Short mmCIF file of C-alpha atoms and ligand atoms in Angstrom, two decimals:
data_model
loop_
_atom_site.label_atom_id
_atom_site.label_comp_id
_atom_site.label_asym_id
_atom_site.label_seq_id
_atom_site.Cartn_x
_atom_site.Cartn_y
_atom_site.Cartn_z
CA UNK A 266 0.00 0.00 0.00
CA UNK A 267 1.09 3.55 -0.38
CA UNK A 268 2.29 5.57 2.47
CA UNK A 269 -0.43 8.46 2.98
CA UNK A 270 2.18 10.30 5.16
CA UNK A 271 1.14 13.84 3.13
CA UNK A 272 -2.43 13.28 4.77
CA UNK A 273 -2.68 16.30 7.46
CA UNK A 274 -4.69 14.16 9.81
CA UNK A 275 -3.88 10.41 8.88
CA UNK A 276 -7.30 9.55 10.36
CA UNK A 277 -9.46 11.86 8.51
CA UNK A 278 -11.43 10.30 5.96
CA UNK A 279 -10.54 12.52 2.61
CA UNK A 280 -8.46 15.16 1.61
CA UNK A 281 -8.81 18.30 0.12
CA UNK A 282 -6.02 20.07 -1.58
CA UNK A 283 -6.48 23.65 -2.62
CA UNK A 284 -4.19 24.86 -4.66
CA UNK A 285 -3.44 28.48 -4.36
CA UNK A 286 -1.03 28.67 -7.10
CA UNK A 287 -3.90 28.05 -9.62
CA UNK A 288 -6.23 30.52 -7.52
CA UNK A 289 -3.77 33.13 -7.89
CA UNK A 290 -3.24 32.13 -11.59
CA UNK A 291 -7.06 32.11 -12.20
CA UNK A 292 -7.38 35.74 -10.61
CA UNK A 293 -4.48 36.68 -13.29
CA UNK A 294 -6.23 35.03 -16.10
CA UNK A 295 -9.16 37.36 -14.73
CA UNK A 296 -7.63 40.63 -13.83
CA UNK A 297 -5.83 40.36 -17.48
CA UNK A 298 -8.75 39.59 -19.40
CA UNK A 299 -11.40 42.71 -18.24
CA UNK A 300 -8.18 45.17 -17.48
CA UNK A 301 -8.13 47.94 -17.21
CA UNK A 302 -11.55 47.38 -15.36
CA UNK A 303 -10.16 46.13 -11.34
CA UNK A 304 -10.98 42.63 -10.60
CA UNK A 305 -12.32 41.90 -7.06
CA UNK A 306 -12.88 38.87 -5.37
CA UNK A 307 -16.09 37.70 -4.04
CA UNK A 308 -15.31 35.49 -0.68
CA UNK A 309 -18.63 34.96 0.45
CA UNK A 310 -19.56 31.77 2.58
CA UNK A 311 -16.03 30.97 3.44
CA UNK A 312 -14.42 31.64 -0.37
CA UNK A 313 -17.26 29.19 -1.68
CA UNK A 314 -16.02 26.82 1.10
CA UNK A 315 -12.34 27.11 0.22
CA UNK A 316 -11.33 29.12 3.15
CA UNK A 317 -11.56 32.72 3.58
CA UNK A 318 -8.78 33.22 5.65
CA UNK A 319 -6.33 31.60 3.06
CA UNK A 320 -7.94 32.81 0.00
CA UNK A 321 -8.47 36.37 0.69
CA UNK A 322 -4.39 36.77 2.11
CA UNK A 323 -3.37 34.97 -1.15
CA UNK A 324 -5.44 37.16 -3.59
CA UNK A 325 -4.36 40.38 -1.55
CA UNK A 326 -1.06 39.91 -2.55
CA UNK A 327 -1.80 39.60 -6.42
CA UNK A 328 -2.88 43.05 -5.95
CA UNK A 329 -6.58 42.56 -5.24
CA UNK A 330 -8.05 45.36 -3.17
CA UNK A 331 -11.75 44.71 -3.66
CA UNK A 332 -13.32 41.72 -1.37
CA UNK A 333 -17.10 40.98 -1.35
CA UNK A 334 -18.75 38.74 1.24
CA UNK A 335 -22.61 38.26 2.03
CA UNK A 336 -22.89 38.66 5.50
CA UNK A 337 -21.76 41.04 8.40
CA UNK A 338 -20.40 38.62 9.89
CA UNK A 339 -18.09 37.30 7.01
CA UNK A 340 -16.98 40.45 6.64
CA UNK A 341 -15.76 41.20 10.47
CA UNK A 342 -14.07 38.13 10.73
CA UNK A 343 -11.97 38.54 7.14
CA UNK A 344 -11.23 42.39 8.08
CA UNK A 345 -8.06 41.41 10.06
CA UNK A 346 -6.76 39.51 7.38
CA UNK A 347 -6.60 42.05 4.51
CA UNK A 348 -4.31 44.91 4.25
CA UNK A 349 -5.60 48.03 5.59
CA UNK A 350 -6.28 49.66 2.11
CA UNK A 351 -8.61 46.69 0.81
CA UNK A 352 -12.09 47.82 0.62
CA UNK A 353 -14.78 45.20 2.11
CA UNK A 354 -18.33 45.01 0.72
CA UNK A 355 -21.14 43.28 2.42
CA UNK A 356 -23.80 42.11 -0.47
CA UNK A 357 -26.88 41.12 1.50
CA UNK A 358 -27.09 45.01 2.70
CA UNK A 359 -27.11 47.08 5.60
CA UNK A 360 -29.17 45.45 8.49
CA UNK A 361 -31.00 47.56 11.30
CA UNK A 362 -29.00 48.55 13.79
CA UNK A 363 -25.24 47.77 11.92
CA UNK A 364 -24.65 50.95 10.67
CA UNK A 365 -22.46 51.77 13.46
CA UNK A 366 -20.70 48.71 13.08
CA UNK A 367 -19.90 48.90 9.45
CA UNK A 368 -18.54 52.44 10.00
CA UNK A 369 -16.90 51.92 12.63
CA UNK A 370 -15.16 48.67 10.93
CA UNK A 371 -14.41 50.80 7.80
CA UNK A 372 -16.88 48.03 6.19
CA UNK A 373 -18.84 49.14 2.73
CA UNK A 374 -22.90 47.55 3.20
CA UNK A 375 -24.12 47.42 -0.55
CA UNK A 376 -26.91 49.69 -0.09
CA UNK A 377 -30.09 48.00 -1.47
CA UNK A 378 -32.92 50.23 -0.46
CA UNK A 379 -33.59 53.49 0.26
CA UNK A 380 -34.37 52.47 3.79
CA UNK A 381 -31.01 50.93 3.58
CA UNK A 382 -29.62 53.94 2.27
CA UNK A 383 -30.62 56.78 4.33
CA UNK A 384 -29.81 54.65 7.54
CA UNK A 385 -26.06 55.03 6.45
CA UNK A 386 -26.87 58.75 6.07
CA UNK A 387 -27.92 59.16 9.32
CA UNK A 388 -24.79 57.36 10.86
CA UNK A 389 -23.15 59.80 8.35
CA UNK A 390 -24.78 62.79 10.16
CA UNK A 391 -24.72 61.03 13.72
CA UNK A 392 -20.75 59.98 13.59
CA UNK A 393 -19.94 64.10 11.87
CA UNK A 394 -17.92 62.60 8.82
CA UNK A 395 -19.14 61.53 5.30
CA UNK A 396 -19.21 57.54 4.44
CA UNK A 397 -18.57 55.82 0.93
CA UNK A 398 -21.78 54.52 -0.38
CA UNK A 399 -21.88 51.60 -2.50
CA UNK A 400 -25.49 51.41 -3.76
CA UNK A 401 -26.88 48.48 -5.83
CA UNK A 402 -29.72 48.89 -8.58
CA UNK A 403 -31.56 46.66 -9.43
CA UNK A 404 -31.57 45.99 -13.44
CA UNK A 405 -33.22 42.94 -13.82
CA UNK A 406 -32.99 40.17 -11.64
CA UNK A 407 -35.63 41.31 -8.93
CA UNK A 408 -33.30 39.91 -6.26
CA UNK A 409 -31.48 42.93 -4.34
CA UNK A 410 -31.22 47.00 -5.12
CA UNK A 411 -33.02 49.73 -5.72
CA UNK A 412 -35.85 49.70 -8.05
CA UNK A 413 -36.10 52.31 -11.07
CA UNK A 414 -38.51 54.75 -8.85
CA UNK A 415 -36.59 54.41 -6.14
CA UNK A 416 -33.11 55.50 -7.78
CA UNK A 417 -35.07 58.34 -9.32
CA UNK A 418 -36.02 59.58 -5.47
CA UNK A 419 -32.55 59.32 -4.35
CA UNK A 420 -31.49 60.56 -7.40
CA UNK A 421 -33.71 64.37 -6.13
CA UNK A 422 -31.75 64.06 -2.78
CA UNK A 423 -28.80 66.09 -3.00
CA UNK A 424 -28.04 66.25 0.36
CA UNK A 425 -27.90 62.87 0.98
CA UNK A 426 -24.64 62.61 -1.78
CA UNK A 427 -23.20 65.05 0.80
CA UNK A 428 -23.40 63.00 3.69
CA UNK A 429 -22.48 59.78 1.66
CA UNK A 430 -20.41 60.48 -1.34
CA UNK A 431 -21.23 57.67 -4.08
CA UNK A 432 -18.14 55.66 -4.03
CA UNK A 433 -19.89 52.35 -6.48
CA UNK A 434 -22.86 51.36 -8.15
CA UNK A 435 -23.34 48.09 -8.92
CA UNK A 436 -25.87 45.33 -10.16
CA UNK A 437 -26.27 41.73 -10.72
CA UNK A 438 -26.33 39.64 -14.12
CA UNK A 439 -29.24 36.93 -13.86
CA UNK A 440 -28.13 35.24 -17.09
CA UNK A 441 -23.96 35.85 -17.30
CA UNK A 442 -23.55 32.17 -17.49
CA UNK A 443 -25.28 32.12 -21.10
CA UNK A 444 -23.60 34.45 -23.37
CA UNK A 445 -26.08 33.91 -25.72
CA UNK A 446 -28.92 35.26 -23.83
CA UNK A 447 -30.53 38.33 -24.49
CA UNK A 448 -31.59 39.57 -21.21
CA UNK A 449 -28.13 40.23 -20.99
CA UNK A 450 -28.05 43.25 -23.06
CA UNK A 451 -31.63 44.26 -21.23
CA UNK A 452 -29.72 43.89 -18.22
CA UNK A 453 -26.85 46.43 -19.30
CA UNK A 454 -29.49 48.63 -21.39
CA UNK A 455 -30.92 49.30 -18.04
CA UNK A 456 -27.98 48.90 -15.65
CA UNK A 457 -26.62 52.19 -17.57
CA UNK A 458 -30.00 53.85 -17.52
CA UNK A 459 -29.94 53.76 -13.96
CA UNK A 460 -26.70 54.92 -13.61
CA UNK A 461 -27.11 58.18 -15.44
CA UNK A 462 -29.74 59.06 -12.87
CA UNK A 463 -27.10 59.22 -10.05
CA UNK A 464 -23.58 60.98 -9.30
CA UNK A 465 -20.36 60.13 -11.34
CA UNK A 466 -19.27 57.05 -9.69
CA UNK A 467 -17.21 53.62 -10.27
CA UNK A 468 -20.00 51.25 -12.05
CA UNK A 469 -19.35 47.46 -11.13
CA UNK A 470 -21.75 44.61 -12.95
CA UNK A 471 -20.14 41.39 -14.06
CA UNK A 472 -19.44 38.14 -11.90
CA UNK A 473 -17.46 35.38 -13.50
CA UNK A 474 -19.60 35.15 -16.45
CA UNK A 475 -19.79 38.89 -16.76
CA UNK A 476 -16.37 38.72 -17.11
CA UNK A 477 -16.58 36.93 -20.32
CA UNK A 478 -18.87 38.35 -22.07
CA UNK A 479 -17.72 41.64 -24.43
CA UNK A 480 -15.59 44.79 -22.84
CA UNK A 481 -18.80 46.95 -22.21
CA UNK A 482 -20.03 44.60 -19.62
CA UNK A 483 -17.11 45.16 -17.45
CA UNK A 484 -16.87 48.64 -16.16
CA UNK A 485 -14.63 49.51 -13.72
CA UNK A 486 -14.66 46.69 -11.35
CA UNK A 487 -15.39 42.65 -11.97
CA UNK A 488 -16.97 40.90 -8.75
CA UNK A 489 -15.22 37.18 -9.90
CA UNK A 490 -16.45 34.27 -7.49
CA UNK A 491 -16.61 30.90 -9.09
CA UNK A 492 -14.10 31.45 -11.63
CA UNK A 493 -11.60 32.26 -9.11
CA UNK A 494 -12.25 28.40 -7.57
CA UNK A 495 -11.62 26.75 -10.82
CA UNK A 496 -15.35 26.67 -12.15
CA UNK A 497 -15.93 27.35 -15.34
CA UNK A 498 -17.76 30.98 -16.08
CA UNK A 499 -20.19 29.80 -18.12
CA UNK A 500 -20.85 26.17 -20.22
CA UNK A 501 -19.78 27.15 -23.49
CA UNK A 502 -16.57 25.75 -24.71
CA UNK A 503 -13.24 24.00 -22.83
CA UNK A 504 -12.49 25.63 -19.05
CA UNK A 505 -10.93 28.07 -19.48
CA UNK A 506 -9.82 28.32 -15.33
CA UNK A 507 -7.88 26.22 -13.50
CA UNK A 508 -8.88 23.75 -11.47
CA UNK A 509 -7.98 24.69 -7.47
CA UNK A 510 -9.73 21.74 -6.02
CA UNK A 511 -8.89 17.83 -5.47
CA UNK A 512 -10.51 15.68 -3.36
CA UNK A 513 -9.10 12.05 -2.26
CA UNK A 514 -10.78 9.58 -0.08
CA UNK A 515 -9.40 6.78 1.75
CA UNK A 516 -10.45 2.94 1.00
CA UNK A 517 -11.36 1.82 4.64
CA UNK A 518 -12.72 -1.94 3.73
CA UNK A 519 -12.84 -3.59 0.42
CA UNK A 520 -14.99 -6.66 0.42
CA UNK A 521 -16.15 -9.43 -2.14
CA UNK A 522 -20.00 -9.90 -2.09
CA UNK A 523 -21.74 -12.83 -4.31
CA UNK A 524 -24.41 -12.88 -6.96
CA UNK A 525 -27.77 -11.64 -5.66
CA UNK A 526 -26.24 -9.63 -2.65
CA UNK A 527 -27.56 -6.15 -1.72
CA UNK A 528 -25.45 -2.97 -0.75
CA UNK A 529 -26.12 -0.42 1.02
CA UNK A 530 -29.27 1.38 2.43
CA UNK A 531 -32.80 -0.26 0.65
CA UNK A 532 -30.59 -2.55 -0.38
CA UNK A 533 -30.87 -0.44 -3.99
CA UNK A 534 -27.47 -1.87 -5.70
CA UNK A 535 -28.21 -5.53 -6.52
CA UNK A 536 -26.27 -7.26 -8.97
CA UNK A 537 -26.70 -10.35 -10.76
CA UNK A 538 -22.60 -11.54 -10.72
CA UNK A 539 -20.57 -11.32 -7.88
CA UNK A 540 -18.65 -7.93 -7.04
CA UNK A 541 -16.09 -6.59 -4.74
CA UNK A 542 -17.39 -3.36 -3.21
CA UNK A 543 -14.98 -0.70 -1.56
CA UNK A 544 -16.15 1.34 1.13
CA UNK A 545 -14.67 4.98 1.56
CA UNK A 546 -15.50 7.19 4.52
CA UNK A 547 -17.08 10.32 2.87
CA UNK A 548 -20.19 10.78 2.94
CA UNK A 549 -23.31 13.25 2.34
CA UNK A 550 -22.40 15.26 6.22
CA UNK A 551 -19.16 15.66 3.91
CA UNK A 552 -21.27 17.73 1.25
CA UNK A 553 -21.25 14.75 -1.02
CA UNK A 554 -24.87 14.76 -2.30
CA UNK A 555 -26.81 11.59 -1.44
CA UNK A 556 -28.46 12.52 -4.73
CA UNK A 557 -25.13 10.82 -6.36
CA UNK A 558 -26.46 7.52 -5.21
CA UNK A 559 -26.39 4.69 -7.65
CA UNK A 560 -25.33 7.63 -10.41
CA UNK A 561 -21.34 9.55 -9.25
CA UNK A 562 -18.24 7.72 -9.35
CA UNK A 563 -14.97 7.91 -7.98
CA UNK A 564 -11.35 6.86 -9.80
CA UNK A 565 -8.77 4.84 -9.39
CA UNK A 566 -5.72 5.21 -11.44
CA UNK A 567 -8.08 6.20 -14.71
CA UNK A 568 -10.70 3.11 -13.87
CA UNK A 569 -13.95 4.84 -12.87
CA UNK A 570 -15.51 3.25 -10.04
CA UNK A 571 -19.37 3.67 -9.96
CA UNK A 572 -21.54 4.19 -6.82
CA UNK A 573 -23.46 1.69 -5.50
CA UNK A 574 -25.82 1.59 -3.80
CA UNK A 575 -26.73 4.67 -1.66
CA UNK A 576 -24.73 7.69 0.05
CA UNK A 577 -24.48 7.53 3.87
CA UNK A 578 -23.91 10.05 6.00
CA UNK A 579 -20.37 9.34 6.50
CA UNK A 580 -19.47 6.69 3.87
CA UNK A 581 -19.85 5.75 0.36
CA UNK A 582 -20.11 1.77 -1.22
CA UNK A 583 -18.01 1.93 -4.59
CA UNK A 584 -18.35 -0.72 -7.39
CA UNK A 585 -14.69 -1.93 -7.42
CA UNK A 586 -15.52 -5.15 -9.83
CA UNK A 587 -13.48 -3.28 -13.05
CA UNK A 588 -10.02 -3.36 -10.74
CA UNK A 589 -7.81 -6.77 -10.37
CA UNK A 590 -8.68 -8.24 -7.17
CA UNK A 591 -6.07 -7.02 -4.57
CA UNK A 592 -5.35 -3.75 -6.88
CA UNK A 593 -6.90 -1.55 -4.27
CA UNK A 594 -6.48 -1.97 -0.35
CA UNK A 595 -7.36 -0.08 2.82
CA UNK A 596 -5.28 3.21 2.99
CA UNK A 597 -5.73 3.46 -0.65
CA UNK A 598 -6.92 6.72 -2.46
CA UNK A 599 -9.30 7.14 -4.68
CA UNK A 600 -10.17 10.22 -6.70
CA UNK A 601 -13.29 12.40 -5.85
CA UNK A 602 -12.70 15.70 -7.84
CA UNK A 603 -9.22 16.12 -9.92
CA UNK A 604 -8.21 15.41 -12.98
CA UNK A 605 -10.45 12.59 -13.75
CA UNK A 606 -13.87 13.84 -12.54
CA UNK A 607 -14.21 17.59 -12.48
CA UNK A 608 -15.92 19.98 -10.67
CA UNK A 609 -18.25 20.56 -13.31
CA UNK A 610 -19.02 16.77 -13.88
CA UNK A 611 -19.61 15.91 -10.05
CA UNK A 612 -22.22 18.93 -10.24
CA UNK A 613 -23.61 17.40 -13.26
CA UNK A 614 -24.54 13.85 -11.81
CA UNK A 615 -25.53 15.10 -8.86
CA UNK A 616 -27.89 17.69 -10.95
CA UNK A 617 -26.78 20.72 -9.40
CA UNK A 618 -23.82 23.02 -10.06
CA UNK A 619 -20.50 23.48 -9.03
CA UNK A 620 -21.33 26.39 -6.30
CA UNK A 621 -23.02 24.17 -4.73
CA UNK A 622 -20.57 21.42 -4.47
CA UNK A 623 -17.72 23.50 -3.70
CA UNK A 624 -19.82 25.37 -0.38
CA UNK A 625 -21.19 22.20 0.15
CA UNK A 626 -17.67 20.91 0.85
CA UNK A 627 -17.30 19.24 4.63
CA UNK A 628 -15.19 20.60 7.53
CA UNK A 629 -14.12 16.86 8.08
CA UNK A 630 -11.69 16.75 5.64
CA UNK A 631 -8.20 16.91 5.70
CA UNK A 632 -7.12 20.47 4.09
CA UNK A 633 -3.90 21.25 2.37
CA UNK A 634 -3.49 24.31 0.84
CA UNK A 635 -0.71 24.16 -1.50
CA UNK A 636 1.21 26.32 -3.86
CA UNK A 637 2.31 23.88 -6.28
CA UNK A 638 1.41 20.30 -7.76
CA UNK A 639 -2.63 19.29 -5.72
CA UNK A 640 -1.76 16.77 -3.07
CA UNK A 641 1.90 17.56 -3.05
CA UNK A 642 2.82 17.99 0.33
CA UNK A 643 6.39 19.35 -0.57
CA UNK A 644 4.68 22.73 -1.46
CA UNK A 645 2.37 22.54 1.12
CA UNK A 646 2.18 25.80 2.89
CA UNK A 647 0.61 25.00 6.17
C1 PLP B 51 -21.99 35.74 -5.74
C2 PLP B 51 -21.97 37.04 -6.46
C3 PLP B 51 -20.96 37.34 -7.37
C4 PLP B 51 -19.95 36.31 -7.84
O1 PLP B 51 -20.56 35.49 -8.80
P1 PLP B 51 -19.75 34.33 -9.56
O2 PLP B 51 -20.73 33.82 -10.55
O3 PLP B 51 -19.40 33.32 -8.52
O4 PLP B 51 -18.55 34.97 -10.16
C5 PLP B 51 -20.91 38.61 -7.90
N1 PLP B 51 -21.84 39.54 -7.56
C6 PLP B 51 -22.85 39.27 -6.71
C7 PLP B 51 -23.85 40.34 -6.40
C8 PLP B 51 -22.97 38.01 -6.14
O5 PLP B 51 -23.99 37.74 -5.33
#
């Protein structure tokens, strides 16, 4: 058997490697492809479950000064880990009663009301120095912002531009992911309509797919998430990213069952010839979807080694019958996500996509985060 030495925790059932080398490469590819437009990086829900507190650091020191996250609380807990000069938005908005927080924290809510906004006014007024505002229109996808009329009535308040100078205004694409679609244009059409109602200010509109679409859907700043991770930006053509993520689980037991024998829970993998069956302890309180029962695979060595029967919480039965008997033992790895089975195809078997999988991804893995080869612990940088 191999030596699994380069496992963090030896007892943990998986590993993840996250490669920072092709994060950092990724955000080039980015940053290179919508310059001069800035390129910030969206870190919401723990860098899409890569790890905040590794990503963000990494990215920094490309030269990234623009970090998004959803919550409040995301974004107090990343603050001490970016340089002073990096700017911190908060996408979900400006809660009751936070205002004092955020300014306080030097923390930019995405205004997405005008309740929202003249909150941040007041703390403006109450704290006798202006604030940034960062206010978000909505120009299409009836999700967060200001609607038309209610950019027009801000639009009439000049004082409250005095109080909060406009520092950003920014939307969200419903359809970047299909380049082909035309409520994409309808989307910019009315993105700059809205725009021209308000103050001179940075405009920021594209996520990952934004980013590849044409030069006038960039502006002057790129919010890139998924891309970033190694997704793809949208499902036209080869990857064009990366991939940042591998995932290797340990064979704990590898039996032989005969003809007629049932596996797993309901019994649901039943096969008429005997099989050997490998049993690997990830399971769906590890983020792997129990929809991927009966349908995912994992690899070993190139052989692709079906699920069967169902996901459990904590383990998964693999149809080992296409290997040699003896070929694969306990302490043996097999491939979850890498360069057999990509992001992109887990997502598809388990019909949902790679977003998803990647915040889906379990805290009871080993994590590496490496700066060279995936699962090479001599460029580990823990
Ligand atoms: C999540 C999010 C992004 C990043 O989207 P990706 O598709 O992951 O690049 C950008 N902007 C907003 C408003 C978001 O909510």
């Amino acid at each position: 058997m191999a030596p699994h030495d380069h496992i963090a925790d030896p007892f943990a059932g998986a590993r993840l490697t996250i490669d920072l080398a092709a994060l950092t490469a990724n955000y080039s590819l980015i940053a290179a492809r919508v310059a001069p437009a800035r390129t910030a990086a969206v870190v919401k829900a723990d860098a899409y479950g890569l790890g905040a507190t590794r990503v963000a650091p990494a990215l920094a020191e490309m030269g990234c000064r623009d970090f998004f996250v959803a919550h409040l609380a995301e974004a107090i807990a990343l603050r001490p880990h970016l340089p002073a000069d990096a700017a911190l938005y908060v996408l979900n908005g400006l809660q009751p009663g936070a205002e004092r927080r955020c300014a306080t924290l030097g923390i930019l809510p995405v205004l997405n009301s005008l309740d929202q906004a003249r909150r941040w006014a007041a703390m403006a007024r109450e704290i006798g120095h202006a604030l940034p505002a960062v206010l978000q229109v909505d120009s299409g996808m009836s999700r967060l912002g200001l609607q038309p009329e209610e950019v027009a009535a801000l639009a009439e308040d000049k004082a409250f531009f005095e109080q909060v100078p406009l520092r950003l205004v920014m939307s969200h694409l419903a359809c970047a992911d299909e380049p082909g679609n035309a409520a994409n244009a309808e989307q910019l059409r009315r993105f700059h309509a809205l725009a021209a109602l308000l103050p001179p200010a940075l405009l920021s509109f594209a996520n990952s797919g934004g980013a590849f679409l044409p030069a006038a859907f960039h502006h002057d700043l790129v919010r890139a998430g998924v891309s970033l991770y190694g997704a793809a930006p949208n499902g036209e053509g080869p990857n064009p990213m990366r991939p940042v993520v591998r995932l290797d689980a340990r064979i704990i037991q590898v039996r032989a069952i005969p003809a007629g024998t049932g596996v797993g829970y309901g019994l649901t993998f039943n096969k008429s010839e005997p099989a050997r069956i490998a049993t690997i302890g990830v399971g769906y309180a590890d983020g792997w979807p129990r929809h991927l029962s009966n349908r995912g695979a994992a690899f070993f060595g190139g052989v692709r080694l079906p699920i069967a029967g169902r996901v459990s919480m904590d383990s998964i039965t693999l149809d080992v019958t296409a290997l040699a008997e003896g070929a694969l033992g306990p302490g043996d790895e097999v491939e979850l996500i890498g360069p057999h089975q990509t992001l992109e195809q887990v997502a598809a078997d388990a019909g949902t996509i790679p977003y998803e999988i990647l915040t889906s991804l379990g805290s009871r893995y080993s994590r590496i985060y490496s700066d060279g080869v995936p699962g090479d612990l001599s460029n580990a940088v823990d």
